[in-house]
């Protein structure tokens, strides 16, 4: 079940990466690279920091899923753009799942709660940072206009607290993931943004 949820998250992250490739007028190879980095980059960074074999290399499905998303966007990107509100819901679910799983895995490997939270956030948003850098854009993490990193941070913190309370397994992971998911959906619904420095104004 965990692997199925993992692949769903990878798929929707890959869709967003491939769409960035279309908007940047990249060819199919560039689209595939952005899709793969968006979907797998955060998990690979996490596993390299933990000095374990990256989960992305443990199954063919982890490689084929971003490629399948690339093919879909390559042929039907106008249709994918139209259903992006639905995709964004799954993207929020992937964000919640990845931050919770990343934090739990870090705690399992003996990291402190603070470091585990940071690694959980890295798992959730690291792929997006790599995507933006490869696409020649300022990473959205640096200005969080879509209030993306904060829900991941709070979801990771919740997972760390539950772990400290000796609440492990899928119920704890699901609870932390639902928290991050709910905050992300609320941010989209109410157009929440992280604050700028005092006296600084911003535009969408």
PDB file of C-alpha atoms in Angstrom:
ATOM      1  CA  UNK A   1       0.000   0.000   0.000  1.00  0.00           C
ATOM      2  CA  UNK A   2       2.815   2.392   0.880  1.00  0.00           C
ATOM      3  CA  UNK A   3       4.486   1.810  -2.475  1.00  0.00           C
ATOM      4  CA  UNK A   4       1.209   2.489  -4.320  1.00  0.00           C
ATOM      5  CA  UNK A   5       0.800   5.803  -2.482  1.00  0.00           C
ATOM      6  CA  UNK A   6       4.452   6.568  -3.186  1.00  0.00           C
ATOM      7  CA  UNK A   7       3.965   6.005  -6.913  1.00  0.00           C
ATOM      8  CA  UNK A   8       0.830   8.174  -6.977  1.00  0.00           C
ATOM      9  CA  UNK A   9       2.790  10.995  -5.379  1.00  0.00           C
ATOM     10  CA  UNK A  10       5.654  10.473  -7.820  1.00  0.00           C
ATOM     11  CA  UNK A  11       3.236  10.542 -10.750  1.00  0.00           C
ATOM     12  CA  UNK A  12       1.586  13.865  -9.868  1.00  0.00           C
ATOM     13  CA  UNK A  13       4.937  15.492  -9.052  1.00  0.00           C
ATOM     14  CA  UNK A  14       6.212  14.252 -12.413  1.00  0.00           C
ATOM     15  CA  UNK A  15       3.206  15.803 -14.184  1.00  0.00           C
ATOM     16  CA  UNK A  16       4.057  19.196 -12.701  1.00  0.00           C
ATOM     17  CA  UNK A  17       7.699  18.814 -13.728  1.00  0.00           C
ATOM     18  CA  UNK A  18       6.839  17.865 -17.291  1.00  0.00           C
ATOM     19  CA  UNK A  19       4.437  20.818 -17.537  1.00  0.00           C
ATOM     20  CA  UNK A  20       7.242  23.175 -16.553  1.00  0.00           C
ATOM     21  CA  UNK A  21       9.202  21.666 -19.423  1.00  0.00           C
ATOM     22  CA  UNK A  22       6.366  22.471 -21.829  1.00  0.00           C
ATOM     23  CA  UNK A  23       6.151  26.064 -20.552  1.00  0.00           C
ATOM     24  CA  UNK A  24       9.925  26.456 -20.959  1.00  0.00           C
ATOM     25  CA  UNK A  25       9.655  25.045 -24.497  1.00  0.00           C
ATOM     26  CA  UNK A  26      11.944  22.082 -23.752  1.00  0.00           C
ATOM     27  CA  UNK A  27      12.033  18.972 -25.914  1.00  0.00           C
ATOM     28  CA  UNK A  28      10.858  15.575 -24.708  1.00  0.00           C
ATOM     29  CA  UNK A  29      14.248  14.777 -23.144  1.00  0.00           C
ATOM     30  CA  UNK A  30      14.175  17.985 -21.115  1.00  0.00           C
ATOM     31  CA  UNK A  31      10.600  17.258 -20.078  1.00  0.00           C
ATOM     32  CA  UNK A  32      11.572  13.781 -18.890  1.00  0.00           C
ATOM     33  CA  UNK A  33      14.526  15.133 -16.899  1.00  0.00           C
ATOM     34  CA  UNK A  34      12.363  17.747 -15.168  1.00  0.00           C
ATOM     35  CA  UNK A  35       9.624  15.197 -14.486  1.00  0.00           C
ATOM     36  CA  UNK A  36      12.105  12.728 -12.979  1.00  0.00           C
ATOM     37  CA  UNK A  37      13.906  15.328 -10.872  1.00  0.00           C
ATOM     38  CA  UNK A  38      10.636  16.739  -9.536  1.00  0.00           C
ATOM     39  CA  UNK A  39       9.278  13.318  -8.647  1.00  0.00           C
ATOM     40  CA  UNK A  40      12.392  11.581  -7.359  1.00  0.00           C
ATOM     41  CA  UNK A  41      14.855  14.311  -6.432  1.00  0.00           C
ATOM     42  CA  UNK A  42      13.668  14.882  -2.870  1.00  0.00           C
ATOM     43  CA  UNK A  43      13.718  11.191  -1.981  1.00  0.00           C
ATOM     44  CA  UNK A  44      17.143  10.697  -3.552  1.00  0.00           C
ATOM     45  CA  UNK A  45      18.566  13.651  -1.609  1.00  0.00           C
ATOM     46  CA  UNK A  46      17.085  12.232   1.604  1.00  0.00           C
ATOM     47  CA  UNK A  47      18.536   8.778   1.060  1.00  0.00           C
ATOM     48  CA  UNK A  48      21.968  10.115   0.097  1.00  0.00           C
ATOM     49  CA  UNK A  49      22.053  12.158   3.317  1.00  0.00           C
ATOM     50  CA  UNK A  50      21.052   9.035   5.275  1.00  0.00           C
ATOM     51  CA  UNK A  51      23.732   7.062   3.400  1.00  0.00           C
ATOM     52  CA  UNK A  52      21.314   4.368   2.220  1.00  0.00           C
ATOM     53  CA  UNK A  53      20.459   3.056  -1.222  1.00  0.00           C
ATOM     54  CA  UNK A  54      17.950   5.493  -2.777  1.00  0.00           C
ATOM     55  CA  UNK A  55      14.448   4.046  -2.822  1.00  0.00           C
ATOM     56  CA  UNK A  56      14.099   5.355  -6.381  1.00  0.00           C
ATOM     57  CA  UNK A  57      16.557   2.655  -7.493  1.00  0.00           C
ATOM     58  CA  UNK A  58      14.809  -0.203  -5.710  1.00  0.00           C
ATOM     59  CA  UNK A  59      12.047  -0.735  -8.280  1.00  0.00           C
ATOM     60  CA  UNK A  60      11.538  -0.223 -12.006  1.00  0.00           C
ATOM     61  CA  UNK A  61       8.229   1.457 -11.218  1.00  0.00           C
ATOM     62  CA  UNK A  62      10.005   4.444  -9.707  1.00  0.00           C
ATOM     63  CA  UNK A  63      11.748   5.057 -13.038  1.00  0.00           C
ATOM     64  CA  UNK A  64       8.849   4.251 -15.349  1.00  0.00           C
ATOM     65  CA  UNK A  65       6.268   6.387 -13.529  1.00  0.00           C
ATOM     66  CA  UNK A  66       7.906   9.766 -14.337  1.00  0.00           C
ATOM     67  CA  UNK A  67       8.417   8.613 -17.923  1.00  0.00           C
ATOM     68  CA  UNK A  68       4.729   7.710 -18.198  1.00  0.00           C
ATOM     69  CA  UNK A  69       3.797  11.154 -16.870  1.00  0.00           C
ATOM     70  CA  UNK A  70       6.114  12.722 -19.444  1.00  0.00           C
ATOM     71  CA  UNK A  71       4.429  10.846 -22.293  1.00  0.00           C
ATOM     72  CA  UNK A  72       0.994  11.974 -21.111  1.00  0.00           C
ATOM     73  CA  UNK A  73       2.046  15.612 -20.893  1.00  0.00           C
ATOM     74  CA  UNK A  74       3.918  15.441 -24.212  1.00  0.00           C
ATOM     75  CA  UNK A  75       0.805  14.426 -26.139  1.00  0.00           C
ATOM     76  CA  UNK A  76      -1.989  15.933 -24.040  1.00  0.00           C
ATOM     77  CA  UNK A  77      -0.528  18.902 -22.161  1.00  0.00           C
ATOM     78  CA  UNK A  78      -3.522  21.211 -22.931  1.00  0.00           C
ATOM     79  CA  UNK A  79      -5.860  18.679 -21.341  1.00  0.00           C
ATOM     80  CA  UNK A  80      -3.522  18.192 -18.376  1.00  0.00           C
ATOM     81  CA  UNK A  81      -3.414  21.967 -17.851  1.00  0.00           C
ATOM     82  CA  UNK A  82      -7.217  22.029 -17.752  1.00  0.00           C
ATOM     83  CA  UNK A  83      -7.397  19.402 -15.013  1.00  0.00           C
ATOM     84  CA  UNK A  84      -4.577  20.949 -12.972  1.00  0.00           C
ATOM     85  CA  UNK A  85      -6.954  21.847 -10.101  1.00  0.00           C
ATOM     86  CA  UNK A  86      -7.529  18.109  -9.665  1.00  0.00           C
ATOM     87  CA  UNK A  87      -3.833  17.366 -10.090  1.00  0.00           C
ATOM     88  CA  UNK A  88      -3.053  19.988  -7.434  1.00  0.00           C
ATOM     89  CA  UNK A  89      -5.183  18.060  -4.942  1.00  0.00           C
ATOM     90  CA  UNK A  90      -3.101  14.943  -5.567  1.00  0.00           C
ATOM     91  CA  UNK A  91       0.040  17.079  -5.466  1.00  0.00           C
ATOM     92  CA  UNK A  92      -0.952  18.269  -1.992  1.00  0.00           C
ATOM     93  CA  UNK A  93      -1.498  14.644  -0.991  1.00  0.00           C
ATOM     94  CA  UNK A  94       1.958  13.770  -2.316  1.00  0.00           C
ATOM     95  CA  UNK A  95       3.453  16.666  -0.374  1.00  0.00           C
ATOM     96  CA  UNK A  96       1.876  15.409   2.845  1.00  0.00           C
ATOM     97  CA  UNK A  97       2.881  11.812   2.241  1.00  0.00           C
ATOM     98  CA  UNK A  98       6.478  12.601   1.321  1.00  0.00           C
ATOM     99  CA  UNK A  99       7.126  14.937   4.266  1.00  0.00           C
ATOM    100  CA  UNK A 100       5.709  12.396   6.729  1.00  0.00           C
ATOM    101  CA  UNK A 101       7.523   9.400   5.245  1.00  0.00           C
ATOM    102  CA  UNK A 102      10.772  11.358   4.967  1.00  0.00           C
ATOM    103  CA  UNK A 103      10.620  12.436   8.596  1.00  0.00           C
ATOM    104  CA  UNK A 104       9.821   8.943   9.851  1.00  0.00           C
ATOM    105  CA  UNK A 105      12.644   7.414   7.827  1.00  0.00           C
ATOM    106  CA  UNK A 106      15.067   9.996   9.212  1.00  0.00           C
ATOM    107  CA  UNK A 107      13.953   9.222  12.779  1.00  0.00           C
ATOM    108  CA  UNK A 108      14.342   5.503  12.087  1.00  0.00           C
ATOM    109  CA  UNK A 109      17.977   6.198  11.164  1.00  0.00           C
ATOM    110  CA  UNK A 110      18.685   7.964  14.440  1.00  0.00           C
ATOM    111  CA  UNK A 111      18.474  11.627  13.456  1.00  0.00           C
ATOM    112  CA  UNK A 112      17.337  14.163  16.032  1.00  0.00           C
ATOM    113  CA  UNK A 113      13.747  15.436  15.705  1.00  0.00           C
ATOM    114  CA  UNK A 114      14.937  18.797  14.337  1.00  0.00           C
ATOM    115  CA  UNK A 115      17.147  17.228  11.693  1.00  0.00           C
ATOM    116  CA  UNK A 116      14.424  14.714  10.862  1.00  0.00           C
ATOM    117  CA  UNK A 117      11.966  17.560  10.234  1.00  0.00           C
ATOM    118  CA  UNK A 118      14.452  19.287   7.939  1.00  0.00           C
ATOM    119  CA  UNK A 119      14.970  16.048   6.046  1.00  0.00           C
ATOM    120  CA  UNK A 120      11.212  15.499   5.810  1.00  0.00           C
ATOM    121  CA  UNK A 121      10.818  18.927   4.222  1.00  0.00           C
ATOM    122  CA  UNK A 122      13.714  18.140   1.892  1.00  0.00           C
ATOM    123  CA  UNK A 123      11.940  14.964   0.803  1.00  0.00           C
ATOM    124  CA  UNK A 124       8.759  16.887   0.033  1.00  0.00           C
ATOM    125  CA  UNK A 125      10.148  19.985  -1.701  1.00  0.00           C
ATOM    126  CA  UNK A 126      13.650  19.003  -2.811  1.00  0.00           C
ATOM    127  CA  UNK A 127      12.466  17.769  -6.196  1.00  0.00           C
ATOM    128  CA  UNK A 128      10.722  21.068  -6.882  1.00  0.00           C
ATOM    129  CA  UNK A 129      13.907  22.989  -6.068  1.00  0.00           C
ATOM    130  CA  UNK A 130      15.921  20.834  -8.487  1.00  0.00           C
ATOM    131  CA  UNK A 131      13.224  21.293 -11.149  1.00  0.00           C
ATOM    132  CA  UNK A 132      13.264  25.067 -10.848  1.00  0.00           C
ATOM    133  CA  UNK A 133      17.057  25.256 -10.911  1.00  0.00           C
ATOM    134  CA  UNK A 134      17.256  23.071 -14.018  1.00  0.00           C
ATOM    135  CA  UNK A 135      14.528  25.155 -15.668  1.00  0.00           C
ATOM    136  CA  UNK A 136      16.394  28.382 -14.956  1.00  0.00           C
ATOM    137  CA  UNK A 137      13.842  29.710 -12.465  1.00  0.00           C
ATOM    138  CA  UNK A 138      14.113  31.039  -8.918  1.00  0.00           C
ATOM    139  CA  UNK A 139      13.067  28.063  -6.734  1.00  0.00           C
ATOM    140  CA  UNK A 140       9.580  28.686  -5.394  1.00  0.00           C
ATOM    141  CA  UNK A 141      10.858  27.496  -2.006  1.00  0.00           C
ATOM    142  CA  UNK A 142      12.760  30.780  -1.671  1.00  0.00           C
ATOM    143  CA  UNK A 143       9.619  32.880  -1.766  1.00  0.00           C
ATOM    144  CA  UNK A 144       6.920  30.246  -1.163  1.00  0.00           C
ATOM    145  CA  UNK A 145       4.259  32.251  -2.957  1.00  0.00           C
ATOM    146  CA  UNK A 146       2.094  29.145  -3.018  1.00  0.00           C
ATOM    147  CA  UNK A 147       2.626  28.426   0.716  1.00  0.00           C
ATOM    148  CA  UNK A 148       4.194  25.076  -0.091  1.00  0.00           C
ATOM    149  CA  UNK A 149       7.091  24.640   2.321  1.00  0.00           C
ATOM    150  CA  UNK A 150       5.222  25.693   5.480  1.00  0.00           C
ATOM    151  CA  UNK A 151       2.619  22.879   5.307  1.00  0.00           C
ATOM    152  CA  UNK A 152       5.452  20.404   4.684  1.00  0.00           C
ATOM    153  CA  UNK A 153       7.339  21.746   7.699  1.00  0.00           C
ATOM    154  CA  UNK A 154       4.320  21.507   9.990  1.00  0.00           C
ATOM    155  CA  UNK A 155       3.471  18.027   8.725  1.00  0.00           C
ATOM    156  CA  UNK A 156       7.060  16.926   9.327  1.00  0.00           C
ATOM    157  CA  UNK A 157       7.011  18.444  12.816  1.00  0.00           C
ATOM    158  CA  UNK A 158       3.791  16.577  13.616  1.00  0.00           C
ATOM    159  CA  UNK A 159       5.374  13.324  12.426  1.00  0.00           C
ATOM    160  CA  UNK A 160       8.422  13.920  14.637  1.00  0.00           C
ATOM    161  CA  UNK A 161       6.226  14.583  17.693  1.00  0.00           C
ATOM    162  CA  UNK A 162       4.201  11.435  17.072  1.00  0.00           C
ATOM    163  CA  UNK A 163       7.408   9.442  16.693  1.00  0.00           C
ATOM    164  CA  UNK A 164       8.733  10.793  19.997  1.00  0.00           C
ATOM    165  CA  UNK A 165       5.449   9.696  21.603  1.00  0.00           C
ATOM    166  CA  UNK A 166       6.196   6.201  20.261  1.00  0.00           C
ATOM    167  CA  UNK A 167       3.380   6.379  17.700  1.00  0.00           C
ATOM    168  CA  UNK A 168       4.779   4.720  14.591  1.00  0.00           C
ATOM    169  CA  UNK A 169       3.380   3.014  11.524  1.00  0.00           C
ATOM    170  CA  UNK A 170       0.846   4.030   8.927  1.00  0.00           C
ATOM    171  CA  UNK A 171      -1.711   5.657  11.310  1.00  0.00           C
ATOM    172  CA  UNK A 172       0.886   8.204  12.474  1.00  0.00           C
ATOM    173  CA  UNK A 173       2.169   8.708   8.939  1.00  0.00           C
ATOM    174  CA  UNK A 174      -1.364   9.220   7.668  1.00  0.00           C
ATOM    175  CA  UNK A 175      -2.184  11.711  10.434  1.00  0.00           C
ATOM    176  CA  UNK A 176       0.880  13.847   9.684  1.00  0.00           C
ATOM    177  CA  UNK A 177       0.263  13.597   5.937  1.00  0.00           C
ATOM    178  CA  UNK A 178      -3.379  14.666   6.337  1.00  0.00           C
ATOM    179  CA  UNK A 179      -2.282  17.689   8.377  1.00  0.00           C
ATOM    180  CA  UNK A 180       0.125  18.859   5.663  1.00  0.00           C
ATOM    181  CA  UNK A 181      -2.464  18.079   2.981  1.00  0.00           C
ATOM    182  CA  UNK A 182      -5.167  20.077   4.753  1.00  0.00           C
ATOM    183  CA  UNK A 183      -2.893  23.072   5.280  1.00  0.00           C
ATOM    184  CA  UNK A 184      -1.826  23.029   1.633  1.00  0.00           C
ATOM    185  CA  UNK A 185      -5.430  22.839   0.387  1.00  0.00           C
ATOM    186  CA  UNK A 186      -6.435  25.635   2.766  1.00  0.00           C
ATOM    187  CA  UNK A 187      -3.554  27.746   1.476  1.00  0.00           C
ATOM    188  CA  UNK A 188      -4.737  27.288  -2.112  1.00  0.00           C
ATOM    189  CA  UNK A 189      -8.376  27.901  -1.183  1.00  0.00           C
ATOM    190  CA  UNK A 190      -7.707  31.079   0.808  1.00  0.00           C
ATOM    191  CA  UNK A 191      -4.629  32.224  -1.171  1.00  0.00           C
ATOM    192  CA  UNK A 192      -2.360  32.173   1.869  1.00  0.00           C
ATOM    193  CA  UNK A 193       1.242  33.310   1.457  1.00  0.00           C
ATOM    194  CA  UNK A 194       4.286  33.424   3.674  1.00  0.00           C
ATOM    195  CA  UNK A 195       4.967  36.990   4.908  1.00  0.00           C
ATOM    196  CA  UNK A 196       7.550  39.273   3.329  1.00  0.00           C
ATOM    197  CA  UNK A 197       9.939  41.435   5.341  1.00  0.00           C
ATOM    198  CA  UNK A 198       8.292  44.449   6.973  1.00  0.00           C
ATOM    199  CA  UNK A 199       7.797  47.298   4.535  1.00  0.00           C
ATOM    200  CA  UNK A 200       8.288  45.122   1.454  1.00  0.00           C
ATOM    201  CA  UNK A 201       5.394  44.705  -0.952  1.00  0.00           C
ATOM    202  CA  UNK A 202       5.015  41.855  -3.398  1.00  0.00           C
ATOM    203  CA  UNK A 203       2.989  40.956  -6.452  1.00  0.00           C
ATOM    204  CA  UNK A 204       1.660  37.719  -7.808  1.00  0.00           C
TER     205      UNK A 204
END
